[in-house]
PDB file of C-alpha atoms in Angstrom:
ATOM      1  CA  UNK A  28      70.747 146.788 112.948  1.00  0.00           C
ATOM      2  CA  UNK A  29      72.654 148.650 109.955  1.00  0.00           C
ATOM      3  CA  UNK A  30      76.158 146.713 109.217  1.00  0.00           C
ATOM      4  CA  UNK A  31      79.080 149.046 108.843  1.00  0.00           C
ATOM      5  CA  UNK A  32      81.085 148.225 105.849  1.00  0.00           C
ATOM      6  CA  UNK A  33      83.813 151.057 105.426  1.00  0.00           C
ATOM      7  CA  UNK A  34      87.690 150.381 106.454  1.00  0.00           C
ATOM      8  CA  UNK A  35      87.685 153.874 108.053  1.00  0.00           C
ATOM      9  CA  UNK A  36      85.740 155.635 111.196  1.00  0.00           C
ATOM     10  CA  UNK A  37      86.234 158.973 112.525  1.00  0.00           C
ATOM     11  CA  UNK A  38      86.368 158.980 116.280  1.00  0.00           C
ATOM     12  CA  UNK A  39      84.574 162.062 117.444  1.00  0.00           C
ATOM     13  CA  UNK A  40      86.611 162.690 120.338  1.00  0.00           C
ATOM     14  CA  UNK A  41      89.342 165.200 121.579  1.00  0.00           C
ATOM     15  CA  UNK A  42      90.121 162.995 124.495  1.00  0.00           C
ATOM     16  CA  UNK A  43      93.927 161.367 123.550  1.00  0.00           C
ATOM     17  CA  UNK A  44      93.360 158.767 126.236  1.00  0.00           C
ATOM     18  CA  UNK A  45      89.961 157.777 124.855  1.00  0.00           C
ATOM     19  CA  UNK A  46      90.971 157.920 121.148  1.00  0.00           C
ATOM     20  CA  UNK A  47      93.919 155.475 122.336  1.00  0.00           C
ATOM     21  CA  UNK A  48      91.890 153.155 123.331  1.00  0.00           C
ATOM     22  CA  UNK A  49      89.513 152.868 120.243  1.00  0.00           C
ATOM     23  CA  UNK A  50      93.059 152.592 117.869  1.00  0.00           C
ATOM     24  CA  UNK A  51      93.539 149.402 119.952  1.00  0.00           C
ATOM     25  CA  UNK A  52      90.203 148.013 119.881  1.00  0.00           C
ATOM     26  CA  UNK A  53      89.573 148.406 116.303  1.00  0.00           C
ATOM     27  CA  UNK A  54      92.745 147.949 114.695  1.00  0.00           C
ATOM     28  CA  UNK A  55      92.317 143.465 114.858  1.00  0.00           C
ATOM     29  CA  UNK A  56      89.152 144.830 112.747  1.00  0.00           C
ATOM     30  CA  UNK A  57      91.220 146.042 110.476  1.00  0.00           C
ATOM     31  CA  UNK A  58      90.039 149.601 110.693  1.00  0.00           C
ATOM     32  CA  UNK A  59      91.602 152.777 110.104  1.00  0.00           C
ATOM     33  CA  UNK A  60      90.846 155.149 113.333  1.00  0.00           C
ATOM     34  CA  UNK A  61      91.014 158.725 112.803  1.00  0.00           C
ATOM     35  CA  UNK A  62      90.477 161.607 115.871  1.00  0.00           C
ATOM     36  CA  UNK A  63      88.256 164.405 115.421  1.00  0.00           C
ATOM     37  CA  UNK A  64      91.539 166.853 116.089  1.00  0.00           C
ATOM     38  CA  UNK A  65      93.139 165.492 112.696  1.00  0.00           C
ATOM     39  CA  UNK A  66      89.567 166.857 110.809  1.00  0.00           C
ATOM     40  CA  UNK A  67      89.789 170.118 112.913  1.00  0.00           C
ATOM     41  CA  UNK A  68      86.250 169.594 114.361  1.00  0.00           C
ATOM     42  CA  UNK A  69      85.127 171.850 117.148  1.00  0.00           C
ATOM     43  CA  UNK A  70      84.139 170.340 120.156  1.00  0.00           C
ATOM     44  CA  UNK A  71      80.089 170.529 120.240  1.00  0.00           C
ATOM     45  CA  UNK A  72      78.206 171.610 123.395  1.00  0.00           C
ATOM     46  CA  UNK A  73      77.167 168.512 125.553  1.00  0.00           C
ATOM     47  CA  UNK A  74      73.680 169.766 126.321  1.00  0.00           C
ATOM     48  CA  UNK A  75      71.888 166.876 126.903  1.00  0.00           C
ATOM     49  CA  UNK A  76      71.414 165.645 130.473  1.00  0.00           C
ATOM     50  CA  UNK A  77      72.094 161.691 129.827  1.00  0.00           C
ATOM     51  CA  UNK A  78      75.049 159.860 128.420  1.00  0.00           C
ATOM     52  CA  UNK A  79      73.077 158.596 125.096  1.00  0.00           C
ATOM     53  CA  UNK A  80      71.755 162.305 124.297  1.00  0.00           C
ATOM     54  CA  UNK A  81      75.172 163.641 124.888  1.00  0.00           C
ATOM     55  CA  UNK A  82      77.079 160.993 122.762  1.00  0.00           C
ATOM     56  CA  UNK A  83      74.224 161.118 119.675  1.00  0.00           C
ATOM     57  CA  UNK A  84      75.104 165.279 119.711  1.00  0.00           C
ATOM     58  CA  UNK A  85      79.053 164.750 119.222  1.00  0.00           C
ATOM     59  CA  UNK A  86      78.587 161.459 116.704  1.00  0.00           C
ATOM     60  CA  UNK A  87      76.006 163.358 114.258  1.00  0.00           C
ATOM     61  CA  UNK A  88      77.882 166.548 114.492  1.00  0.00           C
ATOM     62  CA  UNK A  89      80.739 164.503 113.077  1.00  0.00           C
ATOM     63  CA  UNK A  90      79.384 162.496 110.830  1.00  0.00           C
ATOM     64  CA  UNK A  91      77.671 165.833 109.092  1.00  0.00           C
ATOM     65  CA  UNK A  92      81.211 167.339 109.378  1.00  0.00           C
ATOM     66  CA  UNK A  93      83.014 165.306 107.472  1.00  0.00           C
ATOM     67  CA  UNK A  94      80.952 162.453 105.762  1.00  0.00           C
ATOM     68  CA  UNK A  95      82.331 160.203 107.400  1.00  0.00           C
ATOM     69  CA  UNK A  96      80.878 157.312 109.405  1.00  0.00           C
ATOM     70  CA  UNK A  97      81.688 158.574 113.237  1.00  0.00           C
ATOM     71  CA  UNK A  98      81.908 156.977 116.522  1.00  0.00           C
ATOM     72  CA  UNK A  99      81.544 158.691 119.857  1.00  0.00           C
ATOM     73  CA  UNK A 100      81.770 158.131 123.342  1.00  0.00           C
ATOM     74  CA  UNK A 101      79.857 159.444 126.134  1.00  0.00           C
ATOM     75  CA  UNK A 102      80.829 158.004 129.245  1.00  0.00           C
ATOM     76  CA  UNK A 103      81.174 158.941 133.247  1.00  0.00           C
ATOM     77  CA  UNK A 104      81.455 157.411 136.673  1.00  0.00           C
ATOM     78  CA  UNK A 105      78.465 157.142 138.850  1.00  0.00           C
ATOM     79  CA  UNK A 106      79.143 156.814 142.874  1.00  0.00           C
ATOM     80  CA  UNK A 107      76.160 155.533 144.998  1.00  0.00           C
ATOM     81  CA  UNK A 108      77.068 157.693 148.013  1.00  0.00           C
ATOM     82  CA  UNK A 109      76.677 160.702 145.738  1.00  0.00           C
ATOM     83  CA  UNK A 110      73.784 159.464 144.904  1.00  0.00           C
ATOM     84  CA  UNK A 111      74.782 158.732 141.033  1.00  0.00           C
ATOM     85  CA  UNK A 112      77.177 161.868 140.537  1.00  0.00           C
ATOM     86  CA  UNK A 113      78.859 162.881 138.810  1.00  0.00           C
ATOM     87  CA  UNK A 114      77.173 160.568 136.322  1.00  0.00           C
ATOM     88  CA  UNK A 115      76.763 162.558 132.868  1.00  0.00           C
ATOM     89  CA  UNK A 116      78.835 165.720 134.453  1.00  0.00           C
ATOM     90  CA  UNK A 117      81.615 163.730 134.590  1.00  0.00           C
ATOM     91  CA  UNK A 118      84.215 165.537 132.818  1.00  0.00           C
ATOM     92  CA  UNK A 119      82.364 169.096 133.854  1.00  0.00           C
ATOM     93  CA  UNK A 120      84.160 167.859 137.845  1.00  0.00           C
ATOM     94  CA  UNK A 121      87.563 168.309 136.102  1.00  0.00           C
ATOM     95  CA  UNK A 122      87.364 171.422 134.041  1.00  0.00           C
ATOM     96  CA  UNK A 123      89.448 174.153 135.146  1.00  0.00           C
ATOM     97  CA  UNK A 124      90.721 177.078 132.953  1.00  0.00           C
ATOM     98  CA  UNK A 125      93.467 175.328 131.757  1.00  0.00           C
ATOM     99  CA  UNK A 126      91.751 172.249 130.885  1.00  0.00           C
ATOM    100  CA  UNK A 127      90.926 169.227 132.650  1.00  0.00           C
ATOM    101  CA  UNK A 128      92.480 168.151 136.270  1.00  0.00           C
ATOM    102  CA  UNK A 129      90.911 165.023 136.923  1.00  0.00           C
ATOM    103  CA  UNK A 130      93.235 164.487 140.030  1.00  0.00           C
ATOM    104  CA  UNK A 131      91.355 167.747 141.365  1.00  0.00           C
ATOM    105  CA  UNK A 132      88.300 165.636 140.243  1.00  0.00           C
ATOM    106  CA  UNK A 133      89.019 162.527 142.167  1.00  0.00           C
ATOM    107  CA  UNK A 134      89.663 164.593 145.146  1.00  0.00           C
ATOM    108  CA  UNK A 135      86.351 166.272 145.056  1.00  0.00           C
ATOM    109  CA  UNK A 136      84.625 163.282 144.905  1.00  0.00           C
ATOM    110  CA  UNK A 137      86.279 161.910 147.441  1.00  0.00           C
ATOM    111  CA  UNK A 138      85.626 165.167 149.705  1.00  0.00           C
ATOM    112  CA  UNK A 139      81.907 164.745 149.062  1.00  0.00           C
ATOM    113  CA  UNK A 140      81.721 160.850 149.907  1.00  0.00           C
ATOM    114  CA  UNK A 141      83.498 161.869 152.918  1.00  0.00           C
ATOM    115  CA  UNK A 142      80.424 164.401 153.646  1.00  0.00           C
ATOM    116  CA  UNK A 143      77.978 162.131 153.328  1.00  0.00           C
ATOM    117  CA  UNK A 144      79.146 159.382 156.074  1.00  0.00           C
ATOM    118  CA  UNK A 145      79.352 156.752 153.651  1.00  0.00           C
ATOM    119  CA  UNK A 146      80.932 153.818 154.857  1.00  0.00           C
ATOM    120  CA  UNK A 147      83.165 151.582 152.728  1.00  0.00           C
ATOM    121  CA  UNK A 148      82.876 150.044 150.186  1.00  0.00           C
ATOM    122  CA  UNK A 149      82.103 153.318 148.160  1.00  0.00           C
ATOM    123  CA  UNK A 150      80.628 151.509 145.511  1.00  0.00           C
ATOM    124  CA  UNK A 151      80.232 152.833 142.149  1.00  0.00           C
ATOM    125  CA  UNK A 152      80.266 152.190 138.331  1.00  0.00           C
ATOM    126  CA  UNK A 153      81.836 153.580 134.970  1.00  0.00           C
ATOM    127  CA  UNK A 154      79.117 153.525 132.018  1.00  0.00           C
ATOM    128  CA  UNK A 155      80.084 153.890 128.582  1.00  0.00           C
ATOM    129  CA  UNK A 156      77.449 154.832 125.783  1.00  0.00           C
ATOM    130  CA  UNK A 157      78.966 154.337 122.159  1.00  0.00           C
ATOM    131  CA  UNK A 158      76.506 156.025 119.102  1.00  0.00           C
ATOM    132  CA  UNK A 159      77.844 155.035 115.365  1.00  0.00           C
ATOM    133  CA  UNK A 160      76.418 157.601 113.647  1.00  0.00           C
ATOM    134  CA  UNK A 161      76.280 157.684 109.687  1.00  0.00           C
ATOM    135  CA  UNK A 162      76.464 160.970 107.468  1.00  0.00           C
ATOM    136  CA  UNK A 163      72.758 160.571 106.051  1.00  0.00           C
ATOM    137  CA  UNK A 164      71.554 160.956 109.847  1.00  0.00           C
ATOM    138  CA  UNK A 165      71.316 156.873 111.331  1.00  0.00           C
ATOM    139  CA  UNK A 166      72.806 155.473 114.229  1.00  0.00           C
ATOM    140  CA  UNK A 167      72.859 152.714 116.312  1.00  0.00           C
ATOM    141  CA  UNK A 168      73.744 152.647 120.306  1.00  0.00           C
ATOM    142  CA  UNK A 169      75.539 150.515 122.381  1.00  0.00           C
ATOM    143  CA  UNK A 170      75.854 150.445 125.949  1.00  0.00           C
ATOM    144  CA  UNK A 171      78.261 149.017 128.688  1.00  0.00           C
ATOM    145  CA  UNK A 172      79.201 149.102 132.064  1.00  0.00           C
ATOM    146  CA  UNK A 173      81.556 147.461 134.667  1.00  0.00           C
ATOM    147  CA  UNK A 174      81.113 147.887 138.367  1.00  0.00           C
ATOM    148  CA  UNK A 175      83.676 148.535 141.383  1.00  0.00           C
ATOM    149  CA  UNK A 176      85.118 150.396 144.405  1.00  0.00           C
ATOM    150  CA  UNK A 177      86.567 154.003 144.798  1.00  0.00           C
ATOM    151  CA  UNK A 178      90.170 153.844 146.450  1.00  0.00           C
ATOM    152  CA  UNK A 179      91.603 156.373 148.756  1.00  0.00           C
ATOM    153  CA  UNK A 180      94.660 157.453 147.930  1.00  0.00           C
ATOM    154  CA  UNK A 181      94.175 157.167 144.302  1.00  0.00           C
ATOM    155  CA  UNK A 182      97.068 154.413 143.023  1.00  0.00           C
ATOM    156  CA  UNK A 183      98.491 154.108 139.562  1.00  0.00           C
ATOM    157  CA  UNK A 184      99.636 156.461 136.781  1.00  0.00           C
ATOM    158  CA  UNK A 185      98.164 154.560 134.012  1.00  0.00           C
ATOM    159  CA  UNK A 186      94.493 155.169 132.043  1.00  0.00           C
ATOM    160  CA  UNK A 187      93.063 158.342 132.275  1.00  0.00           C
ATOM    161  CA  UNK A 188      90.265 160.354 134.282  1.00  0.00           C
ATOM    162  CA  UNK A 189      89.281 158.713 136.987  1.00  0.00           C
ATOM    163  CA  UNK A 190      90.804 155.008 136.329  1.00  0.00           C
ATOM    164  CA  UNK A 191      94.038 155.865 139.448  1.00  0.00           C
ATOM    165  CA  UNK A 192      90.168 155.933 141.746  1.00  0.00           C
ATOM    166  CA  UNK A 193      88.287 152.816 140.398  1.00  0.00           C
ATOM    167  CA  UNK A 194      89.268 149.045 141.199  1.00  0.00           C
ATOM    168  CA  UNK A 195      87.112 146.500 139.486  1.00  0.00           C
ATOM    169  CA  UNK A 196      85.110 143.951 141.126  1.00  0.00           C
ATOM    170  CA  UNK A 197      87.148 141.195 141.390  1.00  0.00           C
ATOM    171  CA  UNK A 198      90.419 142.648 141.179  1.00  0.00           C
ATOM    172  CA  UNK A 199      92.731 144.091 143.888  1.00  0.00           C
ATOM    173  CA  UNK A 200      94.400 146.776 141.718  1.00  0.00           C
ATOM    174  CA  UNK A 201      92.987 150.250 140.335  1.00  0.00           C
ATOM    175  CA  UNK A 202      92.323 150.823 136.697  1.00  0.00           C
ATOM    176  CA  UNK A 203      95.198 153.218 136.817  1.00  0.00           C
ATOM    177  CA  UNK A 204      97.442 150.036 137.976  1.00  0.00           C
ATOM    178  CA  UNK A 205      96.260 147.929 135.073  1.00  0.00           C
ATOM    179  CA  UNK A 206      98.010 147.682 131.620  1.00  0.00           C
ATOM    180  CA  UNK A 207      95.534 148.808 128.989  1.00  0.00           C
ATOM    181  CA  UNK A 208      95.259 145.076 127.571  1.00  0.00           C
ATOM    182  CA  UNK A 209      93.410 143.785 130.707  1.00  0.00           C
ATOM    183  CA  UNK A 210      91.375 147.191 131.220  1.00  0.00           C
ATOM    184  CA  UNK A 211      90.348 147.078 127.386  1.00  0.00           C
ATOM    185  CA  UNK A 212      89.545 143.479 128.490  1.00  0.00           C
ATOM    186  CA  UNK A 213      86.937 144.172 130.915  1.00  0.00           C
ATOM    187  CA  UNK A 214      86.430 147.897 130.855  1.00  0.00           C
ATOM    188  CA  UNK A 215      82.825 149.473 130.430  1.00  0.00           C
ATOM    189  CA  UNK A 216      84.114 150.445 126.973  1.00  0.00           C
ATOM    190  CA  UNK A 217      85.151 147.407 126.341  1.00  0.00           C
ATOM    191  CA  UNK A 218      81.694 146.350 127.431  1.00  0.00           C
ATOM    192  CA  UNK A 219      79.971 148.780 124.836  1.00  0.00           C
ATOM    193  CA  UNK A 220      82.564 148.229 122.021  1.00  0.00           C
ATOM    194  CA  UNK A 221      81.690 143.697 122.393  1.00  0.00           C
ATOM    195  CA  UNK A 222      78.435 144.574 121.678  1.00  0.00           C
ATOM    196  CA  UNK A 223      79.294 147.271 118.882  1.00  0.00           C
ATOM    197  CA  UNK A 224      81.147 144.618 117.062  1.00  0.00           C
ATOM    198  CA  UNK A 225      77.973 143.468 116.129  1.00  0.00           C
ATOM    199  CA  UNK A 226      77.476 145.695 113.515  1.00  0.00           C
ATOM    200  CA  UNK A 227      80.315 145.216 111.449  1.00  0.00           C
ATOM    201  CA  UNK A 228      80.919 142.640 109.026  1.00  0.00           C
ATOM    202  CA  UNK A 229      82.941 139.846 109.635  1.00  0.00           C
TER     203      UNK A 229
END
């Protein structure tokens, strides 16, 4: 596995909520995080059909960008009802033409569990797939996951996409009713990112 050295990572995301999350994680590292909005880089086309492919295309579109080492984040929920959807096309369930409503988002999913009979527990996971991608074309991959229930109403203003929708196994309270120290704690990022870590230098 190639170590990363550098004190500073470009995030290759335009997602506040996600970039948020990656200032907290990395900053006992002592790393400088930087968002791809600050570097003015377009948002690539996602048009790979799995979370890895999708991920690699934003990180090396970065990384040639700017030469900078960049991080991104491909991630999604999968619901077993739905039979693994929205999975990969995640974020595609909230676009509207004024950006993303993932409350319109929830509620569709919720609509089509509904369809299918599905009795509760609607069980279902988040995945997060992290590529570190370096300017001369490398990159490493890290996985993660963390499994749960979808909640009906949806509880909790804080996280983002569908975190008001998800509670953890083992907890009684959403993702969008937990502070962002104990989701960072146990989130499918925060799955990913523990086994990222690896390939920096202590």
């Amino acid at each position: 596995m190639r170590k990363f050295t550098g004190d500073r990572l470009l995030v290759a995301t335009h997602n506040a909520g996600k970039l948020e999350e990656m200032v907290h994680l990395f900053k006992p590292l002592g790393i400088a995080v930087e968002g791809a909005a600050q570097h003015n880089l377009p948002e690539p086309e996602e048009t790979e059909t799995t979370f890895v492919g999708n991920a690699r295309i934003k990180a090396h579109a970065a990384a040639k960008a700017t030469g900078l080492p960049a991080l991104s984040d491909d991630s999604g929920i999968e619901v077993d009802a739905l039979n693994g959807a929205p999975g990969v096309y995640t974020a595609d369930w909230a676009e509207t033409p004024n950006g993303r409503d993932f409350v319109m988002a929830m509620t569709k999913t919720h609509d089509e569990i509904l369809k299918t009979g599905a009795a509760q527990p609607w069980t279902a996971r988040f995945r997060a797939t992290l590529v570190l991608a370096w300017p001369d074309g490398h990159d490493e991959v890290f996985e993660g996951k963390v499994g749960g229930t979808l909640q009906w109403p949806m509880r909790g203003m804080e996280g983002h996409g569908y975190d008001p929708m998800f509670q953890p196994l083992g907890y009684d309270i959403t993702f969008g009713e937990m502070d962002w120290e104990e989701k960072n704690r146990i989130s499918h990022r925060a799955d990913a990112f523990a086994k990222l870590v690896k390939a920096f230098d202590a």
